[in-house]
Structures are given as structure tokens and as C-alpha cells.
Amino acid sequence: MGEVASGKRLLALAAGFVIWSVAFVVLYSALSIGCRQGWSDVHLLAGLSLQRVQLVALYVLHLLAGLGLVVFLRRSQFTSGAAAFLQTVAFYAAIAAVFSTAFTFAGTLMLTPC
Amino acid sequence: MDQPSPSSPIKLHHDLQAIWDTKPGWGRLSAVNHTVLGKRFIIAAFVFFAIGGVLAMLIRAQLATPRSAFVGPDIYNQLFTMHGTVMMFLFAIPMFEGFAIYLLPKMLGARDMAFPRLTAYGFWCYVFGGSILIAALLLGVAPDSGWFMYTPLSSSTYSPGINADIWLLGITFVEISALSAAIEITVSILKLRAPGMSIDRLPIMAWYLLVTALMMLFGFPPLILGSILLELERAFDLPFFDPVRGGDSLLWQHLFWLFGHPEVYIIFLPAAGAISMMIPTFARHPLVGYRAIIAAIIAVGFLSFGLWVHHMFAIGIPHLALAFFSAASGLVAIPTGLQIFAWIATLASGRPRFDVPMLYLAGFFVIFVIGGLTGVMLAMVPFNLQAHDTHFVVAHLHYVLVGGFVFPMLAAAYYWLPHITGRVSDHKLSVPAFWLIFGGFNMTFFLMHLTGLLGMPRRIASYPPEAKWEWLNLLSSVGSFLMAIGFALFVVDIILQVRFGKAFRRNPWGARSLEWATPTPPPAYAFASLPRVQSRADWLDPEDHAVKLAAGRGYLGFARYGWMETLGVGMIEGEPDQVIVLPKPTILPLWTGLATGAIVLCLLFKAYWLALLPLAITVTLLLSWTRTTGAQSDLGPLPIGHGQSAAVHWEAERPPSWWAMVFTLGADATFFASLLFGCVFLALIAPAWPPPVVVSPSYGLLALAALLMIAAAIYGRLALRDLARTRSPSAWLGLCALSHAGVCAVVAAVIASDIPDPTLHAHHATLFAILGYAFLHSGVGCILALYGVQRQRHGKLSALRSLDLRIGSLWHDYAAVAGVVALLAVVALCWSVGGRP
Ligand code: HEM
Ligand SMILES: [Cu+2]
């Protein structure tokens, strides 16, 4: 295996939590921008504010990305050895990351945004 | 080239010793060996622990009674600031570095760390930086704005003296050593292992240290950036944190805690790694949940970057954002808890044996769990707002830090001391020492929860008797003196063991990891030959390996050309892919450290132009490190034993130094991202915007700079291409250097014409900082290109020996990408405040 290919395989260990980190940066920025622009006062249908809708959309999007990664890593291509080991650990980490994403940003569903 | 013929174990030992040993006398100053430097780091860190401890005693003496007249508030401010600073930066981090440097190569089955001279340089930077801080303390001008140095208290208006500069410059100096250690640890774990140690066979400690080192690479840059910006403000009045001119003191808090919270885990994870090595030994059972633990460490590594705002809950940010940080703070307890359960499960599945290290681990357990619980309490925003800045926080942070770091390190000291000295003790003093430390600790700090809940703020030099805290404080102080006696006993115990302990043959604890396969005390070369690992490296048979390795029956069981050799392996499968030739002992790291120290001193005493002299000397010295590396002819594959062969590292595809550059650029990119974050933060959040005068940049010059940056990267690549075709790369390298120099000139022109006065407003100061970043990167690029020309002239380059140019090319590429981003950022920041063309 080439060294750069090895490097990529190692990076898979971090993939799940990279999605969590991106979610963090994106949601925190979207929240700050939305509050600044007064999006919580822009009402869309059924009493939902623009701020709420965009935050929940971003929340769901990152959850889906995380779940996609979990599914991808579950389809194991290796049966034994170091590569299989890395995939298993990456899979565990991805599950932990989806759970973390769901938990950390659950506030977007019900808390006052600003 | 033939493989040198095998020799008797004694002869092999003598041959290797002649090559690897550090010379006595003045020769000690040129030590680069990991065993020597690991011990020095540990001893130096312990000395700083003692200093921090004395400061803690003075603090407790002051707080023992109400209206104490022992020291005044000015001195008290210095005491607690220096106590916190010394403990965090000069004790905890270097102590773990010392452990890692001493143990890692031995656990991985290598003969040294990847960059021995860097280890030495890091050591000197640490000692010199620490000395500057301690000298300031003795002279009564120590930093006094608290260990997190909040602005505006630490700005020149409120701290006009040299005190704050000492913190900013001294700690940044020490950080050089932390960053170099982080790069070195990362690369060593990924590349310098015994053959057969595939990634799924790493000893668990290596995983812990890998994640820790990566966290340092991403955690320290924000702090270094913050320190540089604040020093720029203090020295040159660039208003990054001044709210009147578009700065914001909250920017400091963000940058500091972006580093500060991960720092807590950077301290805890290595200790947890040590625990994960000790528990299996005493449980006589392999660690339970190896893979789950690795996933948990990765989770901690990331989550700990998402909770820094829990130190700033009181600053007034949107509720929902508070919820994010609060949730992440609570969440991080889960992977930490998982590790604790894995340790319990290991003990439950094995046949545990009780001994002194286990006693200290029991202490860890009790204290750390309490600290974790108060941590979860503090993570909840409503409670936090009540307990914020009270002694409850002091109690919590000591339960976590002393429980999570000091106790495991005491256990580790007892566990690995026999390895360092080759002696075991009867532990007569170890048990009373434990009870004094443990009892004294709880008496000192448990009571602080109560004073905190009764409303006693932290960082106060005196309190009125009416406050009703006096008994609790007095008892707390008595407890701290009991603890101090316990530590004194520990020191005596260690000295007794070193002096009078009984010698033993091998592996007194019956451990199952490779460090116990070296002779004890270990020789400089660690292993006479390198093992082939067939099972997980924290559950193998060190005795069996030891005999074979000493007899030279492993890899590299010979002395060749007087070289210090170890093996590099593929990162995942762990098969040898190169012979790494390590540098000989040299005094250069010491000189370079001294020259770096001279820069710091010049800056401290505001001799800015004079600082250019030691800067030039430092760069020259750093370049001169490379005179002894590489070769003037191609060697081809060398035999490594067992009928295998491998290329020498400078002819290999991906040698350690190439990876080191990749990780350096990773840290650099984090630095840059933090800088951009800061600029955007100020433009969006800070008061006093828009600026009175908006910069309208010279677009023509900016475009020229961008073109030159890209050209430099392309020339770097063309040089490499010509070298591969066995043509001289010098002309391309010359063009590359010229382009970089051109970038410097153009950027300097932009600064001169568009930002004549960067002190005017943060808008100008931030643009200045971004352009300065681009300028510096092209400056370094220019030096690297010229260095390539020099290597060519000395005949060190060939199609096979292209390493120097490949490393240079990584830099030129990065400089181009980051430089163009920087220029775009400049334009965007100008437009955002209305400076359209
Ligand atoms: C050895 C026994 C120790 C004692 C008796 C002790 C005592 C104290 C006390 C009383 C304070 C509060 C000062 C105040 O707010 O007025 C304090 C602050 C602090 N301690 Fe310790 N400490 C000890 C060890 C440690 C260790 C091992 C660490 C870190 C590894 C540490 C890190 C800190 C930090 C970061 C602060 C905050 C300083 C600040 O407010 O700027 N301490 N310590
Ligand atoms: Cu924290």
C-alpha cells in the first residue's frame, strides 16, 4: 500500500467527527448570522421562523451525512488484518459522532434561538 | 553492499555503545539521545512542579486567615498567576513529553525518536523559556493577570510593566518545544516502529500519545496566535483587543480557550495512556475494549475542541449557542467514562495483584471521578453562573488536574522507575507518602467546594472575618501542608530507590510490553537489534524478545559505517520500508536554543531591530543542522537482516521529515484559520465598526503578488521534475527564490501604500497581520529555495535523493494556497466595510 493511501485510510478514523466539527462551525455561524440579521422575526408557515427552519435544516443535513458515513463504513470490505481493524474503529467512531451530532445540536429543535 | 557479519552479544554491545553514547563532561551538552533527554525533561518538569508547589504553599499561607498580612495583593496576583502558569505550561506538558520521549521508542521497538536534535532543541527552548519566567518571579516582575491573561487587564493600559510581556513571550518560547515534541511524537508513532507492528498492534499508549500530539498541533496555534496579537498590541499599539478602536477583548478569550480546554485533555490523555499500560500488568489480563477505547480517545480529541465556551458562559452569547457548548461539555464525560469502565472490566476479568502503583491509581480513581462529577455540574449553565469564578471552580480544576495527571504520574513514576534505574525498592515510604498526599489533597480541596458555594471568589488576596470562611480556609491550608509533606516523602523515597534499591534482572512487574525487553537501565541504543512483533505490542513476551534481541538476532543487529540506525515502517501494515539514519550528538541544538532565547530577550527589552541579529543567527544555525545529513552518492537498498533490505531514508519515498513537514503545515494552517477567524470575528462582532478610514487596496499589486506566489510553487515543482530527469534544478530554484522575494517586495509595498498606520483601527491592524503572514511565508520559501541550490552545489541531490526539494515543494505549494487565500481575505475584508473599488 502506498504511504499516501495509508494516510487516507488513517484519516477515515476521524471522518465521523470531522462531520461533527463541520456541523459545529456551520450551526454556530448560521446561528450568529441569523440572530444578527433578525431571522427569528421572519415568520414562515405554521408559526415557524426562518431562523428555526434554517437551523433545523442544517441539523438534519449533518445528521444525514453522519448516517451516510456509518452505512458506508458498515459495508466492510476487509475481513482481517490492519485494514479491517481500521474500518471497525472508524465505524465505532462514526457512530459516536452521529450520536454526538444528534445530542449537541438537539437544542435547535426547541430552544429559543437568540 | 554486504550485511556486516554477526558478532557476539558483548562485541555488539560495545560497537553500538561506541556509536550511540553521549560523551561525558561537556559532551553532555550535545546529547540528542531520547533516554538522556527524556530523563532531563522529567527532572526539569519535576523541578518546576516543586516551584509551582512552593507558590501554592504561599497562596495557602495567605488564605489561611482572614485579612492576612502575609503578602499584599500585588504579590498575591503574581503568586497565583505564576502557580497556574508554571503548573500548566512548565510542569504538566513537559512532564508528559518527557515520559513520551523516554518511553515511546522503547514501546514501539525503535532505537530513538524520529528527530533527536529537535528533541534537544525543544528541551533547551523549554528550559530557557522557563528560566525567563522564574527569573521574573525572583525579580518581582512576574506576570500577574491570571494564568489565562484576560485582556484588557493584560493590555498595556492596565498592565504597563514588563510582567505581561514575560508571559506572552516566555510561554510562546516554551510552546516551540511543545509543538516540536508534538510533531516528533506523531511522526515517530506513525513511522518508527518494529517490523510487524501493524497499526492494529500498537501498544495502547501509542494511540493515546498520537491523539494527544495531534490535539497539540491543532490546539496550540490559537494560543500562539493570541499571544502574538496581544504582544503586537502591547508593543506596537495594534488594536486587536482595544474596543475603542474596533478590537474586542472577547477575541482573546476565544483564542485562549480554543487552546485552553483541549489543553486539559492534552494533559489527561497521556496520563490515561499510562494507566492503560499499568492496569493490564497488575490485572494480569490484556486491556479490555482496545478498539472501543481508541474510538473513545478520538471522540475526546474532537469533542474537547467544541466546548471552549463553557469557560465563557457568562459573557452573553445566544442561548442556543450556550446549549451547544453545554451539551458538548456534558457529552465528553461519556468517552471518558467508557475508559474508566474498560479499566474496571480489565481488573474484573483478570487476577489483580495489588502493589504500590495500584495504590496511587486507586487514588487517581477516587479523585478523578469526583472531579468529573463537579465538571458535569459546572457544564450546566444555570449552576455555572452561580459558581463562576468562585473557589468551587478551583476545587473542581484541581480534582481533575491533580487526580487526572499528578496521581497517575506518581503511579507511573513508581512503575517505570525500575526501568530507568535498574533497581527496585521495598516501598517502605511509598505508602505513608500516598496517604499524606491523598488525605492532604482531599482536605485542601474538598473544603474549597464549600467555600466556593459560600461565595468565596477565586483570586482574592484577603477576605473579611465576617465572611464565615475562616475555619474552612484554615483547615484547607493545613491540608495543603500535609500534602506537601507527602510530596517531600515521595522525593525521599525516589532518592532512596535510586541510591539504594536492589538491582534486578528484568521486568519486575511481569509487564507485557516491549520497553521491558531492553536491558535495564537501558543503553543509549535501547535495543541491540530490533524485534519482529507478532502480536499486540502491549501483550507480548518481553523476556523472550530480550534474549534474542541482545544476541543481535533481530533486525539491524550490527554496527554499520558508524551510523545510528533504526527502521521506518509502512504506517498501516508495519513492514520495513526504510533505514532511518539518525544524527550524531551535536551541540548545535543548544546554540540554536540560545540564539532563539536571545531573540526573546531582545523582544522583551524592546530592542526590535537588534532582534534581527539573533534571528539571522537562529536561521543560519537551523540550516547548518543539515550539513551532516544526506549523502553525495546513491546507496540503493541496504540489508537490514533476515534477508530483507530497505532504502536509506533520504532515498525513500516518504521519510519522517516529509511527514513532519505535512504536520507542520497542518499546524500552520490551523494558525492561519485562527487568524482569519479573528479577523472575521472583529469585523462582525466588535464594537466601534465600521472604521473611520476604509482601506482601498491596490488591486494591481495584489494580483501581481498572487501571480508570483503561484509562480514560486510552479518553479518549485519544475525543479523537482528536472531533478528526476537528472538535470540540475538550480535555475528553477533560483526563479522560485526570486518569485518569493518578489512577493515579499510587493506585499511590503502594499502595506506601505495602503496601510500607512495600522494602529488606526482593528480593520487596519487585521489587514496588516494577514499580509504579514503572507510576507513571512514567502520569506521562508525564499530561504528554502536557496537552500535547495546550496544542496545541489554540495552534490547532495540526485533523482533518487530528491527529499530536500520535495519538502521544499510542499512549502511552496502551501505558501501559494495560503497566500492567495490571504490576498482574497484582504479584499473581502475591505469590501465588507464598504471599501469597494
Ligand atoms: C500541589 C498542590 C496544589 C495546591 C495546594 C494548589 C493550590 C491552588 C490554589 C489555592 C489556587 C487558587 C488561587 C486563587 O484563586 O486565589 C490555585 C490555582 C490554580 N492551580 Fe493549583 N494547587 C496545587 C496544584 C496544582 C496543579 C498540579 C495544577 C496543574 C497541573 C494546578 C493548577 C492551577 C491553576 C491553573 C490555577 C488557576 C490560577 C489562576 O487563577 O490564574 N495547581 N491552586
Ligand atoms: Cu474547559
Tab-separated table of N, CA, C and O in Angstrom, chain A residues 1 3-4 6-7 9-10 13-14 17-18 20-21 24 27-28 31 35-36 55 81-82 85-86 88-89 92-93 99-100 103-105 107-108 111-114, chain B residues 190-191 198-200 207 254 290-292 294-295 298-299 302-303 306 308 317-321 323-325 327-328 331 334 569-573 577 654 659 684:
chain	number	residue	atom	x	y	z
A	1	MET	N	0.836	-1.194	0.000
A	1	MET	CA	0.000	0.000	0.000
A	1	MET	C	0.879	1.256	0.000
A	1	MET	O	1.845	1.326	0.749
A	3	GLU	N	2.150	5.036	0.777
A	3	GLU	CA	2.056	5.725	2.055
A	3	GLU	C	0.930	6.741	2.080
A	3	GLU	O	0.314	6.985	3.108
A	4	VAL	N	0.674	7.362	0.923
A	4	VAL	CA	-0.386	8.363	0.915
A	4	VAL	C	-1.747	7.683	1.040
A	4	VAL	O	-2.650	8.154	1.749
A	6	SER	N	-2.207	4.943	2.667
A	6	SER	CA	-2.297	4.615	4.095
A	6	SER	C	-2.782	5.816	4.881
A	6	SER	O	-3.621	5.694	5.775
A	7	GLY	N	-2.244	6.960	4.529
A	7	GLY	CA	-2.637	8.171	5.228
A	7	GLY	C	-4.133	8.397	5.123
A	7	GLY	O	-4.793	8.733	6.104
A	9	ARG	N	-6.421	6.170	4.652
A	9	ARG	CA	-7.154	5.187	5.443
A	9	ARG	C	-7.152	5.569	6.920
A	9	ARG	O	-8.124	5.365	7.633
A	10	LEU	N	-6.035	6.147	7.346
A	10	LEU	CA	-5.987	6.603	8.746
A	10	LEU	C	-6.961	7.756	8.971
A	10	LEU	O	-7.583	7.858	10.025
A	13	LEU	N	-10.500	7.334	10.272
A	13	LEU	CA	-10.786	7.274	11.706
A	13	LEU	C	-11.447	8.566	12.182
A	13	LEU	O	-12.261	8.560	13.091
A	14	ALA	N	-11.047	9.662	11.555
A	14	ALA	CA	-11.535	10.957	12.011
A	14	ALA	C	-12.790	11.398	11.270
A	14	ALA	O	-13.434	12.369	11.673
A	17	PHE	N	-16.113	12.402	13.146
A	17	PHE	CA	-16.061	13.602	13.974
A	17	PHE	C	-15.718	14.845	13.175
A	17	PHE	O	-15.970	15.954	13.637
A	18	VAL	N	-15.145	14.664	11.988
A	18	VAL	CA	-14.963	15.839	11.140
A	18	VAL	C	-16.342	16.377	10.765
A	18	VAL	O	-16.577	17.595	10.787
A	20	TRP	N	-19.009	16.115	12.557
A	20	TRP	CA	-19.495	16.785	13.769
A	20	TRP	C	-18.883	18.188	13.873
A	20	TRP	O	-19.576	19.159	14.175
A	21	SER	N	-17.564	18.281	13.604
A	21	SER	CA	-16.896	19.591	13.720
A	21	SER	C	-17.464	20.577	12.710
A	21	SER	O	-17.704	21.745	13.038
A	24	PHE	N	-20.645	21.809	13.825
A	24	PHE	CA	-20.459	22.788	14.891
A	24	PHE	C	-20.211	24.174	14.312
A	24	PHE	O	-20.892	25.150	14.654
A	27	LEU	N	-23.333	25.422	12.231
A	27	LEU	CA	-24.505	25.806	13.019
A	27	LEU	C	-24.221	27.031	13.884
A	27	LEU	O	-25.068	27.918	14.024
A	28	TYR	N	-23.033	27.076	14.459
A	28	TYR	CA	-22.703	28.227	15.306
A	28	TYR	C	-22.680	29.498	14.461
A	28	TYR	O	-23.216	30.539	14.865
A	31	LEU	N	-26.255	30.376	13.301
A	31	LEU	CA	-26.993	30.918	14.436
A	31	LEU	C	-26.634	32.385	14.664
A	31	LEU	O	-27.512	33.252	14.797
A	35	CYS	N	-29.180	35.506	14.056
A	35	CYS	CA	-29.600	36.392	15.151
A	35	CYS	C	-29.314	37.838	14.783
A	35	CYS	O	-30.096	38.741	15.057
A	36	ARG	N	-28.157	38.050	14.168
A	36	ARG	CA	-27.748	39.399	13.789
A	36	ARG	C	-28.715	39.974	12.747
A	36	ARG	O	-29.108	41.130	12.808
A	55	LEU	N	-31.909	26.470	10.779
A	55	LEU	CA	-31.086	25.718	11.733
A	55	LEU	C	-31.448	24.241	11.724
A	55	LEU	O	-30.574	23.365	11.692
A	81	GLY	N	-6.969	-8.370	9.525
A	81	GLY	CA	-5.771	-7.562	9.385
A	81	GLY	C	-5.975	-6.110	9.745
A	81	GLY	O	-7.039	-5.698	10.217
A	82	ALA	N	-4.927	-5.340	9.481
A	82	ALA	CA	-4.919	-3.955	9.917
A	82	ALA	C	-6.023	-3.146	9.259
A	82	ALA	O	-6.647	-2.296	9.899
A	85	PHE	N	-9.288	-3.761	10.902
A	85	PHE	CA	-9.247	-3.123	12.216
A	85	PHE	C	-9.556	-1.631	12.109
A	85	PHE	O	-10.402	-1.104	12.824
A	86	LEU	N	-8.881	-0.986	11.151
A	86	LEU	CA	-9.102	0.457	10.997
A	86	LEU	C	-10.546	0.742	10.669
A	86	LEU	O	-11.145	1.704	11.157
A	88	THR	N	-13.180	-1.006	11.461
A	88	THR	CA	-14.047	-1.175	12.630
A	88	THR	C	-13.964	0.037	13.543
A	88	THR	O	-14.979	0.566	14.005
A	89	VAL	N	-12.727	0.485	13.805
A	89	VAL	CA	-12.591	1.626	14.710
A	89	VAL	C	-13.259	2.856	14.094
A	89	VAL	O	-13.958	3.611	14.779
A	92	TYR	N	-16.959	2.558	14.692
A	92	TYR	CA	-17.327	2.931	16.070
A	92	TYR	C	-17.305	4.454	16.222
A	92	TYR	O	-18.219	5.067	16.786
A	93	ALA	N	-16.231	5.046	15.728
A	93	ALA	CA	-16.079	6.495	15.903
A	93	ALA	C	-17.206	7.227	15.176
A	93	ALA	O	-17.734	8.223	15.679
A	99	PHE	N	-24.144	10.155	17.153
A	99	PHE	CA	-24.807	10.372	18.431
A	99	PHE	C	-24.465	11.769	18.971
A	99	PHE	O	-25.342	12.508	19.426
A	100	SER	N	-23.182	12.113	18.869
A	100	SER	CA	-22.764	13.432	19.375
A	100	SER	C	-23.447	14.553	18.618
A	100	SER	O	-23.867	15.556	19.210
A	103	PHE	N	-27.009	14.860	19.746
A	103	PHE	CA	-27.157	15.374	21.099
A	103	PHE	C	-26.738	16.847	21.203
A	103	PHE	O	-27.453	17.673	21.774
A	104	THR	N	-25.574	17.159	20.629
A	104	THR	CA	-25.034	18.513	20.808
A	104	THR	C	-25.978	19.574	20.259
A	104	THR	O	-26.143	20.639	20.856
A	105	PHE	N	-26.578	19.286	19.115
A	105	PHE	CA	-27.344	20.340	18.445
A	105	PHE	C	-28.844	20.151	18.556
A	105	PHE	O	-29.618	20.777	17.833
A	107	GLY	N	-30.718	21.194	20.624
A	107	GLY	CA	-31.340	22.454	21.028
A	107	GLY	C	-31.990	23.209	19.882
A	107	GLY	O	-32.939	23.957	20.097
A	108	THR	N	-31.492	23.007	18.652
A	108	THR	CA	-32.084	23.722	17.512
A	108	THR	C	-33.562	23.392	17.366
A	108	THR	O	-34.312	24.175	16.792
A	111	LEU	N	-35.183	25.106	21.546
A	111	LEU	CA	-34.796	26.264	22.362
A	111	LEU	C	-34.965	27.576	21.601
A	111	LEU	O	-34.906	27.608	20.375
A	112	THR	N	-35.149	28.668	22.377
A	112	THR	CA	-35.214	29.994	21.760
A	112	THR	C	-33.888	30.253	21.057
A	112	THR	O	-32.842	30.177	21.691
A	113	PRO	N	-33.938	30.569	19.768
A	113	PRO	CA	-32.674	30.632	19.031
A	113	PRO	C	-31.771	31.787	19.462
A	113	PRO	O	-30.559	31.644	19.429
A	114	CYS	N	-32.337	32.945	19.821
A	114	CYS	CA	-31.419	34.065	20.058
A	114	CYS	C	-31.471	34.572	21.503
A	114	CYS	O	-32.381	34.279	22.219
B	190	LEU	N	3.861	7.019	13.847
B	190	LEU	CA	3.394	6.554	12.543
B	190	LEU	C	4.487	5.805	11.790
B	190	LEU	O	4.201	4.893	11.017
B	191	LYS	N	5.748	6.185	11.968
B	191	LYS	CA	6.791	5.621	11.104
B	191	LYS	C	7.854	4.777	11.804
B	191	LYS	O	8.402	3.859	11.201
B	198	SER	N	1.922	-3.706	12.982
B	198	SER	CA	0.925	-3.033	12.163
B	198	SER	C	0.075	-2.153	13.066
B	198	SER	O	0.144	-2.250	14.294
B	199	ILE	N	-0.743	-1.316	12.440
B	199	ILE	CA	-1.443	-0.286	13.212
B	199	ILE	C	-2.376	-0.908	14.256
B	199	ILE	O	-2.641	-0.318	15.294
B	200	ASP	N	-2.850	-2.129	14.020
B	200	ASP	CA	-3.732	-2.772	14.994
B	200	ASP	C	-2.938	-3.429	16.123
B	200	ASP	O	-3.531	-4.044	16.997
B	207	TRP	N	-1.496	4.992	20.935
B	207	TRP	CA	-2.734	5.627	20.457
B	207	TRP	C	-3.034	6.884	21.250
B	207	TRP	O	-3.395	7.927	20.696
B	254	HIS	N	-11.745	33.853	23.282
B	254	HIS	CA	-11.992	32.756	22.333
B	254	HIS	C	-10.695	32.057	21.972
B	254	HIS	O	-10.605	30.836	22.007
B	290	TYR	N	-9.951	-2.667	23.533
B	290	TYR	CA	-8.914	-1.898	22.830
B	290	TYR	C	-9.501	-1.002	21.751
B	290	TYR	O	-9.261	0.206	21.713
B	291	ARG	N	-10.333	-1.573	20.883
B	291	ARG	CA	-10.849	-0.771	19.768
B	291	ARG	C	-11.826	0.295	20.236
B	291	ARG	O	-11.808	1.426	19.760
B	292	ALA	N	-12.670	-0.060	21.205
B	292	ALA	CA	-13.623	0.933	21.707
B	292	ALA	C	-12.869	2.076	22.380
B	292	ALA	O	-13.260	3.253	22.263
B	294	ILE	N	-9.927	3.188	21.577
B	294	ILE	CA	-9.359	4.068	20.550
B	294	ILE	C	-10.442	5.002	20.008
B	294	ILE	O	-10.236	6.216	19.875
B	295	ALA	N	-11.624	4.432	19.727
B	295	ALA	CA	-12.710	5.295	19.247
B	295	ALA	C	-13.039	6.355	20.290
B	295	ALA	O	-13.290	7.522	19.958
B	298	ILE	N	-10.486	9.144	20.207
B	298	ILE	CA	-10.718	10.025	19.064
B	298	ILE	C	-11.883	10.962	19.373
B	298	ILE	O	-11.827	12.170	19.109
B	299	ALA	N	-12.937	10.399	19.968
B	299	ALA	CA	-14.098	11.224	20.304
B	299	ALA	C	-13.697	12.342	21.262
B	299	ALA	O	-14.050	13.510	21.057
B	302	PHE	N	-11.843	15.185	19.544
B	302	PHE	CA	-12.655	16.160	18.807
B	302	PHE	C	-13.567	16.950	19.738
B	302	PHE	O	-13.629	18.176	19.660
B	303	LEU	N	-14.293	16.211	20.595
B	303	LEU	CA	-15.280	16.910	21.427
B	303	LEU	C	-14.625	18.012	22.239
B	303	LEU	O	-15.200	19.084	22.431
B	306	GLY	N	-14.871	21.404	21.086
B	306	GLY	CA	-16.180	22.017	20.884
B	306	GLY	C	-16.801	22.502	22.172
B	306	GLY	O	-18.014	22.606	22.263
B	308	TRP	N	-15.086	25.037	24.324
B	308	TRP	CA	-14.291	26.065	24.995
B	308	TRP	C	-15.143	27.158	25.621
B	308	TRP	O	-14.771	27.744	26.624
B	317	ILE	N	-23.709	35.238	25.134
B	317	ILE	CA	-23.898	34.838	23.743
B	317	ILE	C	-25.274	34.187	23.642
B	317	ILE	O	-25.879	33.864	24.665
B	318	PRO	N	-25.819	34.006	22.415
B	318	PRO	CA	-27.189	33.485	22.290
B	318	PRO	C	-27.394	32.196	23.090
B	318	PRO	O	-26.489	31.362	23.188
B	319	HIS	N	-28.600	32.046	23.631
B	319	HIS	CA	-28.909	30.879	24.463
B	319	HIS	C	-28.648	29.567	23.761
B	319	HIS	O	-28.159	28.622	24.353
B	320	LEU	N	-29.042	29.523	22.514
B	320	LEU	CA	-28.936	28.270	21.794
B	320	LEU	C	-27.465	27.874	21.659
B	320	LEU	O	-27.102	26.705	21.817
B	321	ALA	N	-26.593	28.858	21.430
B	321	ALA	CA	-25.170	28.548	21.343
B	321	ALA	C	-24.677	28.027	22.680
B	321	ALA	O	-23.896	27.066	22.745
B	323	ALA	N	-26.350	26.309	24.644
B	323	ALA	CA	-26.818	24.926	24.726
B	323	ALA	C	-25.861	23.994	23.990
B	323	ALA	O	-25.566	22.895	24.460
B	324	PHE	N	-25.356	24.420	22.832
B	324	PHE	CA	-24.392	23.582	22.098
B	324	PHE	C	-23.190	23.264	22.992
B	324	PHE	O	-22.783	22.107	23.141
B	325	PHE	N	-22.625	24.333	23.557
B	325	PHE	CA	-21.399	24.135	24.323
B	325	PHE	C	-21.662	23.359	25.596
B	325	PHE	O	-20.851	22.534	26.023
B	327	ALA	N	-24.030	21.098	25.971
B	327	ALA	CA	-24.253	19.702	25.597
B	327	ALA	C	-22.925	19.007	25.317
B	327	ALA	O	-22.670	17.898	25.801
B	328	ALA	N	-22.065	19.671	24.560
B	328	ALA	CA	-20.780	19.044	24.244
B	328	ALA	C	-19.972	18.812	25.515
B	328	ALA	O	-19.296	17.796	25.661
B	331	LEU	N	-21.319	15.836	27.170
B	331	LEU	CA	-21.098	14.657	26.332
B	331	LEU	C	-19.703	14.081	26.513
B	331	LEU	O	-19.499	12.864	26.470
B	334	ILE	N	-18.838	11.007	28.494
B	334	ILE	CA	-19.162	9.623	28.119
B	334	ILE	C	-17.929	8.846	27.652
B	334	ILE	O	-17.631	7.788	28.203
B	569	VAL	N	8.771	2.049	9.097
B	569	VAL	CA	7.841	1.057	8.563
B	569	VAL	C	6.669	1.749	7.880
B	569	VAL	O	6.414	2.934	8.102
B	570	GLY	N	5.944	0.976	7.045
B	570	GLY	CA	4.709	1.487	6.467
B	570	GLY	C	3.713	1.765	7.593
B	570	GLY	O	3.602	0.985	8.526
B	571	MET	N	2.973	2.864	7.479
B	571	MET	CA	2.169	3.309	8.615
B	571	MET	C	1.117	2.299	9.031
B	571	MET	O	0.825	2.139	10.205
B	572	ILE	N	0.531	1.592	8.062
B	572	ILE	CA	-0.553	0.686	8.427
B	572	ILE	C	-0.071	-0.737	8.621
B	572	ILE	O	-0.274	-1.348	9.664
B	573	GLU	N	0.630	-1.259	7.610
B	573	GLU	CA	0.954	-2.688	7.708
B	573	GLU	C	2.209	-2.958	8.529
B	573	GLU	O	2.447	-4.084	8.952
B	577	ASP	N	10.162	-0.114	5.453
B	577	ASP	CA	10.310	0.460	4.121
B	577	ASP	C	11.512	1.395	4.028
B	577	ASP	O	11.769	1.956	2.978
B	654	ARG	N	8.722	8.207	1.363
B	654	ARG	CA	8.085	9.061	2.371
B	654	ARG	C	8.840	8.971	3.690
B	654	ARG	O	8.399	8.302	4.616
B	659	TRP	N	6.867	13.682	6.305
B	659	TRP	CA	5.643	13.713	7.113
B	659	TRP	C	5.678	14.863	8.099
B	659	TRP	O	4.662	15.518	8.363
B	684	LEU	N	-17.294	41.372	12.480
B	684	LEU	CA	-18.718	41.121	12.699
B	684	LEU	C	-19.187	41.544	14.075
B	684	LEU	O	-20.285	42.081	14.235
